[in-house]
Each structure stands twice: as structure tokens, then as C-alpha cells.
């Protein structure tokens, strides 16, 4: 499976389990992503995504999105799209 870096984590809200991701490439609901480096990365499926507190199905390069995540990611952790 190929990995393409598409962004980085800029913040995590622990009480609600969501991460803020600054995108360098497009992302859509249903995509498989990996958060973190090769050794410690956690794979997840994007189940929902928001921009400015509004649900969206896809986002483009330059967008800052909020996604629900299973575990606490480190700030500045890379986000990879699994293809």
C-alpha cells in the first residue's frame, strides 16, 4: 500500500477526540489515513470531517479540517493517505 503525505496534525481536542489537520492535498470521507511516522503510525478511516464546524464530504489542499480519531496523535505528526 502506497503512502502519500497529505498534511499534519496541528492540535488535538482530547475531550471530544478530534484532531485538527492542515492539508497539503485533498482528503475525503471514507479515505484510509495513517497518522504518525512509519514505525508508530495508526491507521484510521475518515468517518466524518468538518471545516469551520460544518460537516463536509471532501476537503482540498490548504483547508484546515477537523476529524474524529481513535487515539491521541502528537502535534505536528504527519498524516498520510493510504492508496
XYZ file of N, CA and C in Angstrom:
249
model
N 0.840 -1.184 0.000
C 0.000 0.000 0.000
C 0.883 1.245 0.000
N 0.600 2.173 -0.917
C 1.365 3.400 -1.014
C 0.894 4.414 0.020
N 1.842 5.215 0.497
C 1.521 6.293 1.431
C 1.933 7.610 0.806
N 1.046 8.598 0.922
C 1.338 9.931 0.407
C 1.057 10.920 1.534
N 2.070 11.703 1.899
C 1.861 12.679 2.970
C 0.913 13.763 2.477
N -0.172 13.980 3.238
C -1.180 14.949 2.812
C -1.383 16.076 3.824
N -0.690 16.030 4.955
C -0.874 17.095 5.929
C -0.204 16.786 7.245
N -0.573 17.598 8.260
C -0.029 17.381 9.595
C -1.065 17.771 10.644
N -0.931 17.146 11.810
C -1.792 17.454 12.948
C -1.311 18.766 13.558
N -2.230 19.702 13.760
C -1.842 20.958 14.400
C -2.373 21.069 15.820
N -3.419 20.291 16.150
C -3.964 20.320 17.505
C -4.850 19.102 17.721
N -5.027 18.726 18.991
C -5.900 17.614 19.353
C -6.784 18.046 20.512
N -8.075 17.792 20.396
C -9.034 18.070 21.468
C -9.422 16.739 22.113
N -8.813 16.472 23.269
C -8.983 15.184 23.927
C -10.391 14.873 24.392
N -11.111 15.859 24.902
C -12.457 15.596 25.432
C -13.408 15.097 24.358
N -13.233 15.571 23.138
C -14.131 15.143 22.064
C -13.445 14.220 21.050
N -12.142 13.968 21.237
C -11.419 13.004 20.407
C -11.275 13.398 18.952
N -11.010 14.686 18.698
C -10.837 15.134 17.322
C -9.480 15.806 17.136
N -8.976 15.697 15.932
C -7.688 16.299 15.577
C -7.905 17.334 14.489
N -7.123 18.403 14.559
C -7.118 19.430 13.523
C -5.975 19.100 12.566
N -6.292 19.029 11.284
C -5.313 18.657 10.265
C -5.210 19.777 9.238
N -3.981 20.237 9.019
C -3.691 21.217 7.979
C -3.310 20.430 6.733
N -4.111 20.554 5.668
C -3.937 19.710 4.486
C -2.993 20.306 3.439
N -2.154 19.404 2.872
C -1.283 19.732 1.741
C -1.817 19.098 0.461
N -2.878 18.309 0.603
C -3.509 17.633 -0.537
C -4.951 17.329 -0.134
N -5.759 16.917 -1.099
C -7.164 16.654 -0.845
C -7.400 15.428 0.047
N -8.571 15.427 0.695
C -8.981 14.328 1.571
C -10.494 14.243 1.518
N -11.036 13.008 1.596
C -12.489 12.860 1.608
C -12.917 11.815 2.625
N -14.163 11.908 3.046
C -14.731 10.935 3.968
C -14.652 9.561 3.314
N -14.219 8.573 4.071
C -14.053 7.210 3.560
C -12.613 6.864 3.237
N -11.747 7.876 3.091
C -10.329 7.621 2.824
C -9.679 6.937 4.024
N -8.678 6.098 3.757
C -7.863 5.494 4.813
C -6.627 6.364 4.984
N -6.339 6.715 6.232
C -5.177 7.536 6.531
C -4.325 6.865 7.591
N -3.097 7.330 7.685
C -2.205 6.922 8.768
C -1.666 8.191 9.405
N -1.738 8.234 10.739
C -1.261 9.396 11.479
C -0.008 8.992 12.230
N 1.089 9.724 12.010
C 2.349 9.438 12.682
C 3.369 8.859 11.725
N 4.547 8.571 12.270
C 5.628 8.078 11.424
C 5.444 6.601 11.078
N 6.346 6.067 10.270
C 6.203 4.693 9.773
C 6.140 3.653 10.886
N 6.957 3.821 11.933
C 7.018 2.824 12.997
C 5.817 2.906 13.945
N 5.355 4.117 14.225
C 4.315 4.304 15.244
C 2.984 4.763 14.676
N 2.841 4.802 13.369
C 1.622 5.324 12.762
C 0.399 4.477 13.058
N -0.735 5.153 13.209
C -2.022 4.499 13.456
C -2.911 4.701 12.240
N -3.427 3.588 11.703
C -4.314 3.667 10.548
C -5.750 3.897 10.997
N -6.463 4.723 10.240
C -7.854 5.032 10.530
C -8.595 5.289 9.227
N -9.907 5.177 9.281
C -10.747 5.592 8.163
C -11.386 6.915 8.544
N -11.408 7.850 7.612
C -12.036 9.147 7.876
C -13.547 8.927 7.856
N -14.151 8.964 9.046
C -15.596 8.730 9.160
C -16.413 9.991 9.029
N -15.856 11.090 9.481
C -16.522 12.385 9.352
C -15.454 13.466 9.357
N -15.825 14.613 8.804
C -14.862 15.697 8.681
C -15.633 17.011 8.711
N -15.027 18.014 9.346
C -15.658 19.326 9.406
C -14.670 20.421 9.028
N -15.208 21.475 8.458
C -14.476 22.722 8.226
C -15.332 23.818 8.837
N -14.758 24.580 9.745
C -15.494 25.665 10.425
C -16.815 25.173 11.021
N -16.780 24.033 11.692
C -17.932 23.444 12.391
C -19.063 23.001 11.463
N -18.771 22.851 10.176
C -19.766 22.367 9.219
C -19.273 21.056 8.625
N -20.161 20.041 8.588
C -19.810 18.754 8.001
C -19.518 18.910 6.517
N -18.440 18.267 6.073
C -18.087 18.243 4.659
C -17.726 16.813 4.268
N -17.878 16.498 2.986
C -17.528 15.168 2.466
C -16.116 15.133 1.906
N -15.609 16.315 1.485
C -14.251 16.365 0.951
C -13.644 17.725 1.240
N -12.312 17.743 1.255
C -11.562 18.972 1.503
C -10.404 19.020 0.513
N -9.913 20.228 0.288
C -8.843 20.399 -0.704
C -7.569 20.912 -0.046
N -6.517 20.921 -0.824
C -5.227 21.439 -0.377
C -5.420 22.832 0.225
N -4.803 23.059 1.389
C -4.890 24.351 2.058
C -5.991 24.437 3.098
N -6.957 23.511 3.060
C -8.032 23.510 4.060
C -7.499 23.045 5.413
N -8.133 23.501 6.467
C -7.854 23.035 7.822
C -9.116 22.320 8.272
N -8.999 21.008 8.498
C -10.165 20.184 8.806
C -10.072 19.586 10.201
N -11.211 19.209 10.702
C -11.328 18.547 11.999
C -11.830 17.133 11.722
N -11.103 16.113 12.206
C -11.538 14.731 12.011
C -11.531 13.989 13.344
N -12.454 13.064 13.478
C -12.535 12.209 14.657
C -11.429 11.164 14.562
N -10.676 10.984 15.658
C -9.596 9.998 15.676
C -9.738 9.092 16.889
N -9.185 7.892 16.781
C -9.302 6.910 17.849
C -8.326 7.116 18.995
N -7.138 7.602 18.680
C -6.111 7.770 19.704
C -5.523 9.165 19.635
N -4.891 9.576 20.725
C -4.284 10.905 20.819
C -3.047 10.971 19.925
N -3.099 11.767 18.836
C -1.902 11.940 17.999
C -1.016 13.044 18.561
N 0.247 12.996 18.215
C 1.171 14.056 18.625
C 0.967 15.275 17.726
N 1.150 16.474 18.302
C 1.116 17.677 17.483
C 2.230 17.589 16.447
N 1.960 18.087 15.271
C 2.875 18.080 14.123
C 3.126 16.690 13.548
N 2.374 15.684 13.992
C 2.506 14.350 13.400
C 2.070 14.405 11.944
N 2.790 13.746 11.060
C 2.382 13.724 9.655
C 1.125 12.869 9.475
N 0.352 13.229 8.445
C -0.844 12.467 8.083
C -0.629 11.979 6.664
N -0.795 10.667 6.468
C -0.586 10.042 5.157
C -1.892 9.482 4.634
N -2.108 9.618 3.333
C -3.214 8.976 2.648
C -2.720 7.603 2.196
N -3.466 6.553 2.510
C -3.096 5.199 2.105
C -3.811 4.890 0.797
N -3.032 4.597 -0.226
C -3.593 4.337 -1.561
C -3.410 2.902 -1.965
